[in-house]
CSV table of C-alpha atoms and ligand atoms in Angstrom, one decimal:
chain,number,residue,atom,x,y,z
A,750,MET,CA,-7.1,-47.2,-1.8
A,751,SER,CA,-6.4,-44.2,0.8
A,752,ALA,CA,-9.0,-45.8,4.2
A,753,GLY,CA,-11.8,-43.3,5.6
A,754,PRO,CA,-13.9,-41.7,2.6
A,755,ARG,CA,-14.0,-42.7,-1.0
A,756,HIS,CA,-13.7,-40.0,-2.5
A,757,VAL,CA,-15.9,-40.2,-6.6
A,758,HIS,CA,-15.5,-38.2,-9.9
A,759,ILE,CA,-18.0,-37.8,-11.9
A,760,GLU,CA,-17.8,-37.0,-16.2
A,761,THR,CA,-21.2,-37.0,-17.5
A,762,PHE,CA,-21.3,-36.9,-21.2
A,763,GLY,CA,-24.6,-36.8,-22.9
A,764,CYS,CA,-28.1,-34.5,-23.3
A,765,GLN,CA,-29.2,-32.2,-20.1
A,766,MET,CA,-31.1,-35.1,-18.8
A,767,ASN,CA,-27.7,-36.8,-17.9
A,768,GLU,CA,-26.3,-33.6,-16.3
A,769,TYR,CA,-29.5,-33.8,-14.5
A,770,ASP,CA,-29.0,-37.6,-13.7
A,771,SER,CA,-25.0,-36.4,-12.6
A,772,GLU,CA,-26.6,-34.5,-10.0
A,773,LEU,CA,-28.6,-36.8,-8.4
A,774,VAL,CA,-25.7,-39.8,-8.2
A,775,ARG,CA,-23.9,-36.2,-6.6
A,776,ALA,CA,-27.0,-36.4,-4.1
A,777,LEU,CA,-26.9,-40.2,-3.8
A,778,LEU,CA,-23.3,-40.7,-3.0
A,779,LYS,CA,-22.9,-37.7,-0.3
A,780,ARG,CA,-26.2,-39.3,1.2
A,781,GLU,CA,-23.3,-42.6,2.3
A,782,GLY,CA,-20.1,-40.8,3.3
A,783,PHE,CA,-18.8,-40.4,-0.2
A,784,VAL,CA,-16.9,-37.2,-0.7
A,785,LEU,CA,-17.1,-35.7,-4.6
A,786,THR,CA,-14.0,-34.7,-5.9
A,787,ALA,CA,-13.1,-32.6,-9.6
A,788,ASP,CA,-9.7,-34.0,-10.0
A,789,ARG,CA,-10.1,-37.0,-11.6
A,790,GLU,CA,-6.6,-37.3,-10.1
A,791,CYS,CA,-7.2,-37.9,-6.1
A,792,ALA,CA,-10.3,-39.6,-6.8
A,793,ASP,CA,-10.7,-43.4,-5.3
A,794,VAL,CA,-13.7,-43.9,-8.0
A,795,ILE,CA,-14.3,-42.5,-11.2
A,796,LEU,CA,-18.0,-42.7,-13.3
A,797,MET,CA,-18.7,-41.6,-16.7
A,798,ASN,CA,-22.3,-41.0,-17.1
A,799,THR,CA,-22.0,-42.0,-20.6
A,800,CYS,CA,-24.7,-41.8,-23.5
A,801,ALA,CA,-25.4,-43.4,-26.5
A,802,ILE,CA,-28.4,-41.4,-28.6
A,803,ARG,CA,-25.2,-41.1,-31.4
A,804,GLU,CA,-22.1,-43.1,-32.6
A,805,ASN,CA,-19.9,-40.2,-31.4
A,806,ALA,CA,-21.2,-40.4,-28.1
A,807,HIS,CA,-20.2,-44.0,-27.6
A,808,THR,CA,-17.0,-44.0,-29.4
A,809,LYS,CA,-16.2,-40.9,-27.1
A,810,VAL,CA,-17.2,-43.1,-24.3
A,811,TYR,CA,-14.7,-45.7,-25.0
A,812,THR,CA,-12.3,-43.0,-25.5
A,813,HIS,CA,-12.4,-41.6,-21.7
A,814,LEU,CA,-12.5,-45.6,-21.0
A,815,SER,CA,-8.9,-45.7,-23.0
A,816,ASP,CA,-7.5,-42.8,-21.3
A,817,LEU,CA,-8.1,-44.4,-17.6
A,818,LYS,CA,-5.8,-47.8,-18.6
A,819,ALA,CA,-3.3,-46.2,-17.7
A,820,LEU,CA,-4.8,-44.8,-13.9
A,821,LYS,CA,-6.2,-48.0,-13.0
A,822,LYS,CA,-2.8,-49.5,-13.4
A,823,SER,CA,-0.6,-47.1,-11.8
A,824,ARG,CA,-3.4,-47.1,-8.6
A,825,PRO,CA,-6.2,-49.0,-7.1
A,826,LEU,CA,-9.4,-47.7,-8.8
A,827,VAL,CA,-12.8,-48.6,-9.5
A,828,VAL,CA,-14.5,-47.0,-12.3
A,829,GLY,CA,-18.3,-47.3,-13.2
A,830,VAL,CA,-20.1,-47.3,-16.6
A,831,LEU,CA,-23.6,-45.5,-15.6
A,832,GLY,CA,-26.6,-44.0,-17.7
A,833,CYS,CA,-27.4,-44.9,-21.2
A,834,MET,CA,-24.7,-46.9,-22.4
A,835,ALA,CA,-24.7,-49.6,-19.2
A,836,GLN,CA,-28.1,-49.8,-19.7
A,837,ASN,CA,-27.8,-50.9,-23.9
A,838,LEU,CA,-24.8,-52.4,-23.7
A,839,LYS,CA,-24.1,-54.3,-20.7
A,840,GLU,CA,-22.4,-57.8,-22.0
A,841,GLU,CA,-20.6,-55.3,-24.6
A,842,LEU,CA,-19.3,-53.5,-21.5
A,843,THR,CA,-18.5,-56.2,-19.3
A,844,LYS,CA,-16.4,-58.8,-20.8
A,845,GLN,CA,-14.9,-57.2,-23.6
A,846,GLU,CA,-14.0,-54.2,-20.9
A,847,PRO,CA,-11.9,-55.8,-17.9
A,848,LEU,CA,-11.0,-51.9,-17.2
A,849,VAL,CA,-14.6,-51.6,-16.3
A,850,ASP,CA,-15.9,-52.7,-12.6
A,851,LEU,CA,-19.9,-51.2,-12.2
A,852,LEU,CA,-22.5,-50.7,-14.6
A,853,ALA,CA,-25.6,-48.9,-13.5
A,854,GLY,CA,-28.8,-48.0,-15.8
A,855,PRO,CA,-30.7,-44.8,-15.5
A,856,ASP,CA,-33.0,-46.0,-13.3
A,857,ALA,CA,-30.6,-48.3,-10.9
A,858,TYR,CA,-28.3,-45.1,-9.1
A,859,ARG,CA,-30.1,-45.6,-5.6
A,860,GLN,CA,-27.8,-49.0,-5.7
A,861,LEU,CA,-24.9,-47.1,-6.3
A,862,PRO,CA,-23.1,-46.7,-3.2
A,863,MET,CA,-24.0,-50.9,-2.7
A,864,LEU,CA,-22.4,-50.9,-6.4
A,865,ILE,CA,-18.8,-49.2,-5.4
A,866,GLN,CA,-18.7,-50.3,-1.6
A,867,ASN,CA,-18.5,-54.0,-3.1
A,868,ALA,CA,-16.5,-53.0,-6.0
A,869,VAL,CA,-14.0,-51.4,-3.3
A,870,HIS,CA,-14.3,-54.5,-1.3
A,871,ALA,CA,-13.7,-57.4,-4.2
A,872,GLN,CA,-10.5,-54.4,-5.2
A,873,GLU,CA,-8.9,-54.4,-1.6
A,874,GLN,CA,-9.3,-58.5,-1.4
A,875,GLY,CA,-6.8,-58.6,-5.0
A,876,GLY,CA,-9.8,-59.6,-7.1
A,877,GLN,CA,-12.6,-58.2,-10.0
A,878,ALA,CA,-16.0,-58.2,-8.9
A,879,LYS,CA,-18.5,-57.4,-12.3
A,880,ALA,CA,-21.2,-55.3,-10.4
A,881,LEU,CA,-24.6,-54.8,-12.6
A,882,ALA,CA,-27.5,-52.4,-11.9
A,883,VAL,CA,-29.0,-52.3,-15.1
A,884,ASP,CA,-32.7,-53.5,-14.8
A,885,LEU,CA,-35.7,-50.7,-15.4
A,886,PRO,CA,-37.7,-50.9,-12.6
A,887,GLU,CA,-41.4,-49.5,-14.2
A,888,TYR,CA,-42.1,-46.8,-11.4
A,889,GLU,CA,-38.3,-44.6,-10.7
A,890,THR,CA,-38.9,-41.4,-10.2
A,891,TYR,CA,-36.3,-40.4,-8.2
A,892,ASP,CA,-38.8,-38.1,-6.3
A,893,ASP,CA,-37.6,-37.9,-3.0
A,894,ILE,CA,-34.2,-37.4,-4.2
A,895,ILE,CA,-32.4,-33.5,-3.8
A,896,PRO,CA,-30.1,-33.1,-7.0
A,897,ALA,CA,-26.8,-32.3,-5.6
A,898,ARG,CA,-26.7,-29.0,-8.3
A,899,ILE,CA,-23.8,-27.0,-8.2
A,900,PRO,CA,-24.8,-23.1,-7.8
A,901,GLY,CA,-25.2,-21.0,-11.2
A,902,VAL,CA,-28.2,-19.1,-13.3
A,903,ASN,CA,-30.5,-22.3,-14.4
A,904,ALA,CA,-31.3,-25.8,-12.6
A,905,TRP,CA,-33.1,-28.7,-14.2
A,906,ILE,CA,-35.7,-30.5,-13.2
A,907,ALA,CA,-36.7,-34.0,-14.6
A,908,VAL,CA,-40.5,-34.4,-14.5
A,909,MET,CA,-41.0,-36.8,-16.4
A,910,ARG,CA,-38.4,-39.8,-17.1
A,911,GLY,CA,-38.8,-42.3,-19.8
A,912,CYS,CA,-40.1,-42.6,-23.7
A,913,ASP,CA,-43.4,-44.7,-25.0
A,914,ASN,CA,-43.5,-42.6,-28.6
A,915,PHE,CA,-40.0,-46.0,-30.0
A,916,CYS,CA,-38.8,-43.4,-32.5
A,917,SER,CA,-37.1,-46.2,-35.5
A,918,PHE,CA,-33.8,-44.9,-35.0
A,919,CYS,CA,-34.1,-44.0,-31.1
A,920,VAL,CA,-32.6,-45.9,-28.7
A,921,VAL,CA,-34.0,-44.2,-25.6
A,922,PRO,CA,-37.4,-46.1,-25.5
A,923,TYR,CA,-34.4,-49.1,-24.6
A,924,THR,CA,-32.3,-47.1,-22.1
A,925,ARG,CA,-34.5,-44.7,-20.0
A,926,GLY,CA,-37.9,-47.2,-20.3
A,927,ARG,CA,-40.9,-46.9,-19.3
A,928,GLU,CA,-42.3,-43.6,-19.5
A,929,ARG,CA,-43.5,-41.6,-16.1
A,930,SER,CA,-44.7,-38.8,-14.6
A,931,ARG,CA,-43.3,-36.8,-11.7
A,932,ASP,CA,-45.6,-36.3,-8.5
A,933,PRO,CA,-47.1,-32.2,-9.6
A,934,GLN,CA,-46.8,-31.1,-6.3
A,935,GLY,CA,-42.8,-32.5,-5.4
A,936,ILE,CA,-41.9,-30.4,-9.1
A,937,LEU,CA,-43.3,-27.4,-8.1
A,938,ASP,CA,-42.3,-27.8,-4.4
A,939,GLU,CA,-38.5,-28.2,-5.3
A,940,ALA,CA,-39.3,-25.6,-8.0
A,941,ALA,CA,-39.5,-23.5,-4.8
A,942,ARG,CA,-35.9,-24.6,-3.2
A,943,ILE,CA,-34.5,-23.8,-6.4
A,944,ALA,CA,-36.0,-20.4,-6.4
A,945,GLY,CA,-34.8,-20.0,-2.4
A,946,GLU,CA,-31.1,-21.4,-3.6
A,947,GLY,CA,-30.9,-17.9,-5.5
A,948,PHE,CA,-31.2,-20.0,-9.4
A,949,LYS,CA,-32.9,-17.5,-11.8
A,950,GLN,CA,-33.7,-19.9,-14.8
A,951,ILE,CA,-35.6,-23.4,-14.0
A,952,THR,CA,-35.5,-25.5,-17.0
A,953,LEU,CA,-37.9,-28.8,-17.2
A,954,LEU,CA,-36.3,-31.6,-18.6
A,955,GLY,CA,-38.0,-35.2,-19.6
A,956,GLN,CA,-37.7,-36.9,-23.3
A,957,ASN,CA,-41.6,-36.7,-24.4
A,958,VAL,CA,-41.3,-33.3,-21.7
A,959,ASN,CA,-45.3,-32.1,-22.6
A,960,SER,CA,-46.6,-35.9,-22.8
A,961,TYR,CA,-46.3,-35.4,-18.4
A,962,ARG,CA,-49.8,-36.3,-16.9
A,963,SER,CA,-50.3,-36.7,-13.6
A,964,GLY,CA,-53.7,-37.0,-12.6
A,965,ASP,CA,-55.5,-34.0,-13.6
A,966,TRP,CA,-52.0,-32.7,-14.4
A,967,ASP,CA,-51.1,-31.6,-17.9
A,968,PHE,CA,-47.3,-30.4,-19.3
A,969,ALA,CA,-49.6,-26.5,-20.0
A,970,ARG,CA,-50.6,-26.6,-15.9
A,971,LEU,CA,-47.2,-27.6,-14.6
A,972,LEU,CA,-45.4,-25.6,-16.5
A,973,THR,CA,-47.5,-22.3,-16.0
A,974,ALA,CA,-47.0,-23.0,-11.6
A,975,VAL,CA,-43.7,-23.5,-11.9
A,976,ALA,CA,-43.5,-20.3,-13.8
A,977,ASP,CA,-45.9,-19.1,-11.3
A,978,THR,CA,-42.4,-19.7,-7.9
A,979,PRO,CA,-42.0,-16.5,-7.3
A,980,GLY,CA,-38.0,-15.1,-7.9
A,981,ILE,CA,-37.8,-17.9,-11.4
A,982,GLU,CA,-37.2,-15.6,-13.5
A,983,ARG,CA,-36.9,-17.8,-16.9
A,984,VAL,CA,-38.3,-21.1,-17.2
A,985,ARG,CA,-37.4,-23.2,-19.8
A,986,PHE,CA,-38.5,-27.0,-21.1
A,987,THR,CA,-36.9,-29.4,-23.3
A,988,SER,CA,-37.4,-31.4,-25.3
A,989,PRO,CA,-41.0,-31.6,-26.5
A,990,HIS,CA,-42.5,-33.7,-29.1
A,991,PRO,CA,-44.6,-32.4,-31.5
A,992,LYS,CA,-48.1,-34.0,-31.3
A,993,ASP,CA,-48.4,-32.7,-28.0
A,994,PHE,CA,-48.9,-29.1,-28.6
A,995,PRO,CA,-53.1,-29.3,-27.4
A,996,PRO,CA,-53.7,-25.1,-27.4
A,997,PRO,CA,-53.7,-24.2,-23.9
A,998,LEU,CA,-49.7,-25.7,-24.0
A,999,LEU,CA,-49.4,-23.3,-27.1
A,1000,GLU,CA,-51.5,-20.3,-25.0
A,1001,ALA,CA,-48.7,-20.6,-21.9
A,1002,VAL,CA,-46.0,-20.5,-23.9
A,1003,VAL,CA,-47.1,-17.5,-26.1
A,1004,PHE,CA,-48.9,-16.0,-22.5
A,1005,HIS,CA,-47.0,-16.2,-19.4
A,1006,PRO,CA,-44.3,-13.6,-19.2
A,1007,LYS,CA,-41.9,-15.4,-17.3
A,1008,ILE,CA,-42.1,-18.7,-20.3
A,1009,CYS,CA,-38.9,-17.9,-22.7
A,1010,LYS,CA,-40.5,-17.2,-26.4
A,1011,HIS,CA,-38.4,-20.1,-27.0
A,1012,ILE,CA,-39.5,-23.9,-28.6
A,1013,HIS,CA,-37.6,-26.7,-29.7
A,1014,LEU,CA,-39.5,-28.6,-32.0
A,1015,PRO,CA,-37.5,-31.3,-33.4
A,1016,VAL,CA,-39.1,-32.4,-36.9
A,1017,GLN,CA,-36.5,-34.8,-37.8
A,1018,SER,CA,-37.2,-34.9,-41.8
A,1019,GLY,CA,-39.3,-33.0,-43.7
A,1020,ASN,CA,-39.9,-35.8,-45.7
A,1021,ASP,CA,-43.5,-37.8,-45.5
A,1022,ARG,CA,-42.3,-41.9,-46.8
A,1023,ILE,CA,-39.4,-41.0,-44.1
A,1024,LEU,CA,-41.5,-39.6,-41.5
A,1025,ASP,CA,-43.7,-42.6,-41.8
A,1026,MET,CA,-40.4,-44.9,-41.3
A,1027,MET,CA,-39.2,-42.5,-38.1
A,1028,ASN,CA,-42.6,-43.5,-36.4
A,1029,ARG,CA,-42.5,-39.6,-36.1
A,1030,THR,CA,-46.8,-39.7,-36.2
A,1031,TYR,CA,-46.7,-36.7,-38.8
A,1032,THR,CA,-46.7,-35.3,-41.8
A,1033,ARG,CA,-44.5,-32.3,-42.9
A,1034,ARG,CA,-47.8,-30.7,-43.7
A,1035,GLU,CA,-49.1,-30.7,-40.2
A,1036,TYR,CA,-46.0,-30.5,-38.8
A,1037,LEU,CA,-45.5,-27.2,-41.1
A,1038,ALA,CA,-49.6,-26.5,-39.6
A,1039,LEU,CA,-48.3,-26.0,-36.1
A,1040,VAL,CA,-45.5,-23.7,-36.9
A,1041,ASP,CA,-47.5,-22.3,-38.8
A,1042,ARG,CA,-50.5,-21.7,-35.7
A,1043,ILE,CA,-47.6,-20.8,-33.4
A,1044,ARG,CA,-46.4,-17.9,-35.8
A,1045,SER,CA,-49.7,-16.7,-35.7
A,1046,MET,CA,-50.0,-16.7,-31.9
A,1047,ASN,CA,-46.3,-14.4,-31.3
A,1048,PRO,CA,-44.9,-13.8,-35.2
A,1049,CYS,CA,-41.2,-13.2,-33.0
A,1050,MET,CA,-41.7,-17.4,-31.3
A,1051,ALA,CA,-37.8,-18.9,-31.9
A,1052,LEU,CA,-37.9,-22.5,-33.0
A,1053,THR,CA,-35.2,-24.6,-33.2
A,1054,THR,CA,-35.5,-27.8,-34.2
A,1055,ASP,CA,-33.0,-31.5,-35.3
A,1056,ILE,CA,-32.8,-33.3,-37.7
A,1057,ILE,CA,-31.3,-36.5,-39.0
A,1058,ALA,CA,-29.8,-36.7,-42.3
A,1059,GLY,CA,-28.9,-39.8,-44.5
A,1060,PHE,CA,-31.4,-42.2,-42.7
A,1061,CYS,CA,-32.3,-45.6,-43.9
A,1062,SER,CA,-33.2,-45.3,-47.9
A,1063,GLU,CA,-33.5,-41.8,-47.6
A,1064,THR,CA,-33.1,-40.4,-52.1
A,1065,GLU,CA,-31.9,-37.4,-52.7
A,1066,ALA,CA,-35.4,-35.5,-53.9
A,1067,GLU,CA,-36.2,-37.1,-49.8
A,1068,PHE,CA,-33.6,-35.2,-49.0
A,1069,GLU,CA,-34.4,-32.2,-50.5
A,1070,ASP,CA,-37.3,-32.0,-49.2
A,1071,THR,CA,-36.1,-31.9,-45.9
A,1072,TYR,CA,-33.8,-29.3,-47.0
A,1073,ARG,CA,-36.5,-27.1,-48.6
A,1074,LEU,CA,-38.4,-27.1,-45.2
A,1075,LEU,CA,-35.4,-25.9,-43.9
A,1076,GLU,CA,-36.0,-23.0,-46.0
A,1077,GLU,CA,-39.0,-22.8,-45.2
A,1078,VAL,CA,-39.6,-22.8,-41.2
A,1079,ARG,CA,-36.4,-20.6,-41.3
A,1080,TYR,CA,-35.4,-21.9,-37.7
A,1081,HIS,CA,-33.1,-19.6,-35.4
A,1082,SER,CA,-30.7,-22.6,-35.1
A,1083,ALA,CA,-31.1,-26.2,-35.5
A,1084,PHE,CA,-29.2,-29.7,-34.6
A,1085,ILE,CA,-28.1,-31.7,-37.4
A,1086,PHE,CA,-27.6,-34.7,-37.0
A,1087,LEU,CA,-26.4,-37.7,-39.6
A,1088,TYR,CA,-27.9,-41.4,-39.0
A,1089,SER,CA,-26.4,-44.0,-37.3
A,1090,GLU,CA,-28.1,-46.8,-36.4
A,1091,ARG,CA,-28.1,-47.9,-32.6
A,1092,THR,CA,-28.0,-51.9,-31.6
A,1093,ASN,CA,-32.1,-52.6,-30.7
A,1094,THR,CA,-33.9,-49.9,-32.2
A,1095,ILE,CA,-37.0,-50.8,-34.5
A,1096,ALA,CA,-34.7,-49.1,-37.9
A,1097,ALA,CA,-31.7,-51.4,-36.7
A,1098,ARG,CA,-34.2,-54.9,-36.8
A,1099,LYS,CA,-36.1,-53.4,-39.8
A,1100,TYR,CA,-34.3,-51.4,-43.1
A,1101,ALA,CA,-30.9,-51.2,-44.3
A,1102,ASP,CA,-28.6,-48.2,-43.0
A,1103,ASP,CA,-28.0,-48.2,-46.9
A,1104,ILE,CA,-26.7,-44.0,-47.9
A,1105,PRO,CA,-23.6,-44.7,-47.9
A,1106,GLN,CA,-21.7,-42.3,-45.2
A,1107,GLU,CA,-20.0,-39.6,-48.1
A,1108,ALA,CA,-23.2,-39.4,-48.9
A,1109,LYS,CA,-24.5,-39.1,-45.1
A,1110,SER,CA,-21.7,-36.1,-44.4
A,1111,ARG,CA,-22.3,-34.7,-48.0
A,1112,ARG,CA,-26.3,-33.8,-47.0
A,1113,VAL,CA,-25.4,-32.9,-43.3
A,1114,THR,CA,-22.7,-30.2,-44.6
A,1115,ALA,CA,-25.8,-28.8,-47.0
A,1116,LEU,CA,-27.8,-28.5,-44.5
A,1117,VAL,CA,-25.7,-27.2,-42.2
A,1118,ASP,CA,-24.3,-24.4,-44.6
A,1119,LEU,CA,-28.0,-23.3,-45.3
A,1120,GLN,CA,-29.2,-23.3,-41.4
A,1121,ARG,CA,-25.8,-21.2,-40.5
A,1122,ARG,CA,-26.8,-18.7,-43.6
A,1123,ILE,CA,-30.2,-18.9,-42.0
A,1124,SER,CA,-29.0,-18.0,-38.2
A,1125,ALA,CA,-27.0,-15.6,-39.3
A,1126,GLU,CA,-30.3,-13.9,-41.6
A,1127,ARG,CA,-32.6,-14.6,-38.1
A,1128,ASN,CA,-30.0,-12.7,-36.1
A,1129,ARG,CA,-29.7,-9.5,-38.3
A,1130,GLU,CA,-33.5,-9.3,-37.4
A,1131,TYR,CA,-32.0,-8.6,-33.9
A,1132,LEU,CA,-29.7,-5.1,-35.4
A,1133,GLY,CA,-31.0,-2.3,-33.8
A,1134,GLN,CA,-33.1,-4.0,-30.6
A,1135,THR,CA,-32.9,-4.2,-27.2
A,1136,LEU,CA,-33.6,-7.3,-25.9
A,1137,GLN,CA,-34.1,-8.9,-22.3
A,1138,VAL,CA,-30.6,-10.6,-21.6
A,1139,LEU,CA,-29.9,-13.4,-18.5
A,1140,VAL,CA,-26.5,-12.7,-17.4
A,1141,GLU,CA,-24.7,-16.3,-17.0
A,1142,GLY,CA,-20.8,-15.2,-16.3
A,1143,ASP,CA,-17.4,-14.9,-18.4
A,1144,ALA,CA,-17.9,-15.3,-21.8
A,1145,ARG,CA,-15.9,-18.1,-23.7
A,1146,LYS,CA,-13.6,-16.7,-25.7
A,1147,SER,CA,-12.1,-13.5,-23.0
A,1148,SER,CA,-13.1,-12.7,-19.0
A,1149,LEU,CA,-13.4,-8.8,-20.4
A,1150,GLN,CA,-16.2,-9.6,-21.6
A,1151,ALA,CA,-19.2,-11.2,-19.8
A,1152,MET,CA,-22.5,-13.1,-21.9
A,1153,GLY,CA,-25.9,-14.7,-21.3
A,1154,LYS,CA,-28.8,-15.6,-23.2
A,1155,SER,CA,-31.6,-13.7,-24.9
A,1156,ASP,CA,-35.5,-15.1,-23.8
A,1157,GLY,CA,-34.9,-16.9,-27.3
A,1158,ASN,CA,-31.9,-18.6,-26.1
A,1159,ILE,CA,-29.6,-16.8,-28.4
A,1160,THR,CA,-25.6,-16.1,-27.0
A,1161,VAL,CA,-25.7,-12.6,-26.1
A,1162,ILE,CA,-21.8,-11.1,-25.5
A,1163,TRP,CA,-21.1,-7.9,-24.3
A,1164,GLU,CA,-18.1,-5.9,-22.5
A,1165,LYS,CA,-18.1,-5.9,-18.9
A,1166,THR,CA,-17.6,-1.9,-18.7
A,1167,ASP,CA,-20.6,-1.6,-20.1
A,1168,VAL,CA,-22.7,-2.1,-17.1
A,1169,GLN,CA,-21.2,-3.9,-14.1
A,1170,CYS,CA,-23.9,-7.1,-13.0
A,1171,GLY,CA,-23.1,-10.6,-12.4
A,1172,PRO,CA,-24.7,-14.3,-13.2
A,1173,GLY,CA,-28.6,-14.5,-12.3
A,1174,GLN,CA,-28.9,-10.6,-13.3
A,1175,MET,CA,-31.4,-9.4,-15.8
A,1176,VAL,CA,-29.6,-6.4,-18.0
A,1177,ALA,CA,-30.9,-4.6,-21.0
A,1178,CYS,CA,-28.6,-5.5,-24.0
A,1179,SER,CA,-28.6,-3.3,-27.6
A,1180,ILE,CA,-27.7,-5.5,-30.0
A,1181,TYR,CA,-25.0,-3.6,-32.7
A,1182,ASP,CA,-23.8,-5.9,-35.1
A,1183,VAL,CA,-24.4,-10.7,-35.0
A,1184,SER,CA,-22.6,-13.9,-36.0
A,1185,ALA,CA,-24.5,-16.9,-36.8
A,1186,SER,CA,-24.5,-17.8,-33.5
A,1187,THR,CA,-23.5,-14.8,-31.4
A,1188,LEU,CA,-25.6,-11.6,-31.1
A,1189,TYR,CA,-22.8,-8.6,-30.0
A,1190,ALA,CA,-24.8,-6.0,-27.8
A,1191,ARG,CA,-23.8,-3.1,-25.4
A,1192,ALA,CA,-25.4,-3.4,-22.3
A,1193,THR,CA,-26.8,-0.3,-21.6
A,1194,ARG,CA,-28.7,-0.6,-18.2
A,1195,PRO,CA,-30.1,-3.5,-15.8
A,1196,SER,CA,-33.6,-3.5,-16.6
A,1197,GLU,CA,-37.0,-4.2,-14.7
A,1198,PRO,CA,-38.4,-8.1,-15.0
A,1199,SER,CA,-39.8,-8.4,-18.2
A,1200,PRO,CA,-43.5,-6.1,-18.1
A,1201,PRO,CA,-46.6,-9.2,-18.2
A,1202,LYS,CA,-47.8,-7.3,-21.9
A,1203,MET,CA,-49.5,-9.7,-22.9
A,1204,GLU,CA,-50.5,-7.9,-26.3
A,1205,GLN,CA,-47.1,-7.6,-27.0
A,1206,SER,CA,-46.5,-9.6,-30.5
A,1207,CYS,CA,-42.5,-10.1,-29.7
A,1208,THR,CA,-42.8,-10.8,-25.9
A,1209,ASN,CA,-38.7,-10.7,-25.7
A,1210,ILE,CA,-38.3,-7.5,-27.2
A,1211,VAL,CA,-38.5,-4.9,-25.1
A,1212,GLN,CA,-38.2,-1.3,-26.7
A,1213,SER,CA,-34.9,0.9,-25.1
B,161,5AD,N1,-28.5,-40.9,-35.6
B,161,5AD,C1,-28.7,-39.9,-36.0
B,161,5AD,N2,-29.3,-39.2,-34.6
B,161,5AD,C2,-30.1,-39.3,-33.5
B,161,5AD,N3,-31.3,-38.2,-32.5
B,161,5AD,C3,-31.8,-39.7,-32.1
B,161,5AD,N4,-31.3,-41.0,-32.8
B,161,5AD,C4,-30.9,-40.7,-33.5
B,161,5AD,C5,-29.8,-42.0,-34.3
B,161,5AD,N5,-29.4,-43.0,-33.9
B,161,5AD,C6,-31.0,-37.5,-32.5
B,161,5AD,C7,-32.2,-36.5,-33.1
B,161,5AD,C8,-32.4,-36.2,-31.9
B,161,5AD,C9,-31.9,-36.3,-32.0
B,161,5AD,C10,-31.9,-36.2,-30.2
B,161,5AD,O1,-30.5,-37.2,-31.4
B,161,5AD,O2,-32.4,-36.0,-33.9
B,161,5AD,O3,-34.1,-35.2,-31.6
B,162,SF4,FE1,-36.4,-40.6,-29.0
B,162,SF4,FE2,-38.6,-40.1,-30.5
B,162,SF4,FE3,-38.9,-40.7,-27.2
B,162,SF4,FE4,-37.1,-39.0,-28.5
B,162,SF4,S1,-39.4,-38.8,-29.2
B,162,SF4,S2,-36.8,-40.1,-27.1
B,162,SF4,S3,-36.2,-39.2,-30.5
B,162,SF4,S4,-38.1,-42.2,-29.1
């Protein structure tokens, strides 16, 4: 290992909260003199920020770890596992994975510089000292750390960490600990700094973001205050729980011109017995009543969801309840997951994971096919309309095309020759073709910032 500053490469898996946490880790390491590198080949230290939420996330991390074996044989290298897997699988990872030198759970990142130094030192002495930091301080919110963000259009702010909901399938309460909210002033200062750095969109993050509470600040008040930050064009939030949608929050989302008209509303199942076993705390009827309430305030609100198919003891008839719920709500899009049992969860302890893999896959496929059809139909509703689009950059498939997101978070693509624009700008896109995932448009003109017209029922649509 070379003398001088250590070069650290971070690979991030999983959710947006993990992306945000990697930004915190980058800031913490930079502060201590480490150099961050995008190139794993020239790194002295490789850190993997991991996700444990589903089986495939877990498998992906193991595959990447085994990829590192050859690299570690060829030169001195410290390998660290951060995040939810580090927290949840400490014994397995340290005992069975000689490759791993250090582990740090999501609330232990302040200890990372010290852990890395120790691991490097041990390696230089010809040994391997396993370094572990996986305790969960109930209070850690990293309030004083300014994340080292990669410049772009969207900046994330974690407003709360952890979760107290204990949905029976979910490992998050165990890997990320108890729910705690950040001080609102710290969040608003961060929003102002982000706007000053040129970001145009802020996404507020939390495992259970709408249960944010700090003194007399609830999530509606926080969201509105962030959306009032000068220079910020759009504010999004993820992921909320359907149980925490009081009228002031719905009013903020519906009426504030800077808050995107999109609500991610994870339902998980359309059947009451399964919802109860999942400990979701709402019934199908209550959930549908919330959807009705949202749509009665704004019929054009884009709704998306998460679904788990093949949860413990789910019968075909119960699965069909979920299928019919998708048909009834007609979400713009949905993330559909096959149930995978996670160590330590309530479901793992209480219920048998008894749905055969074949039946789980069949149910997932049926839901994915249905949702694809609905998404395409939903997208066809935009044909001929002109949408405000926040430009993100080049389209994935062609650098001759640009892409951005509609207010409802749908990907929009157009030819760069249509209009001169760059990331962070708003353009008006008139939609002429659609697929299940994308709107194809002519970008007609850079548009004015969205007018604060409250009476408009479809505030994400502008007339050309
Ligand atoms: N199996 C399958 N999907 C899961 N999710 C969380 N835990 C599991 C699990 N054990 C899904 C839920 C959640 C999303 C982030 O991941 O749908 O909303
Ligand atoms: Fe997991 Fe439920 Fe908390 Fe979401 S609300 S993080 S699914 S326990």
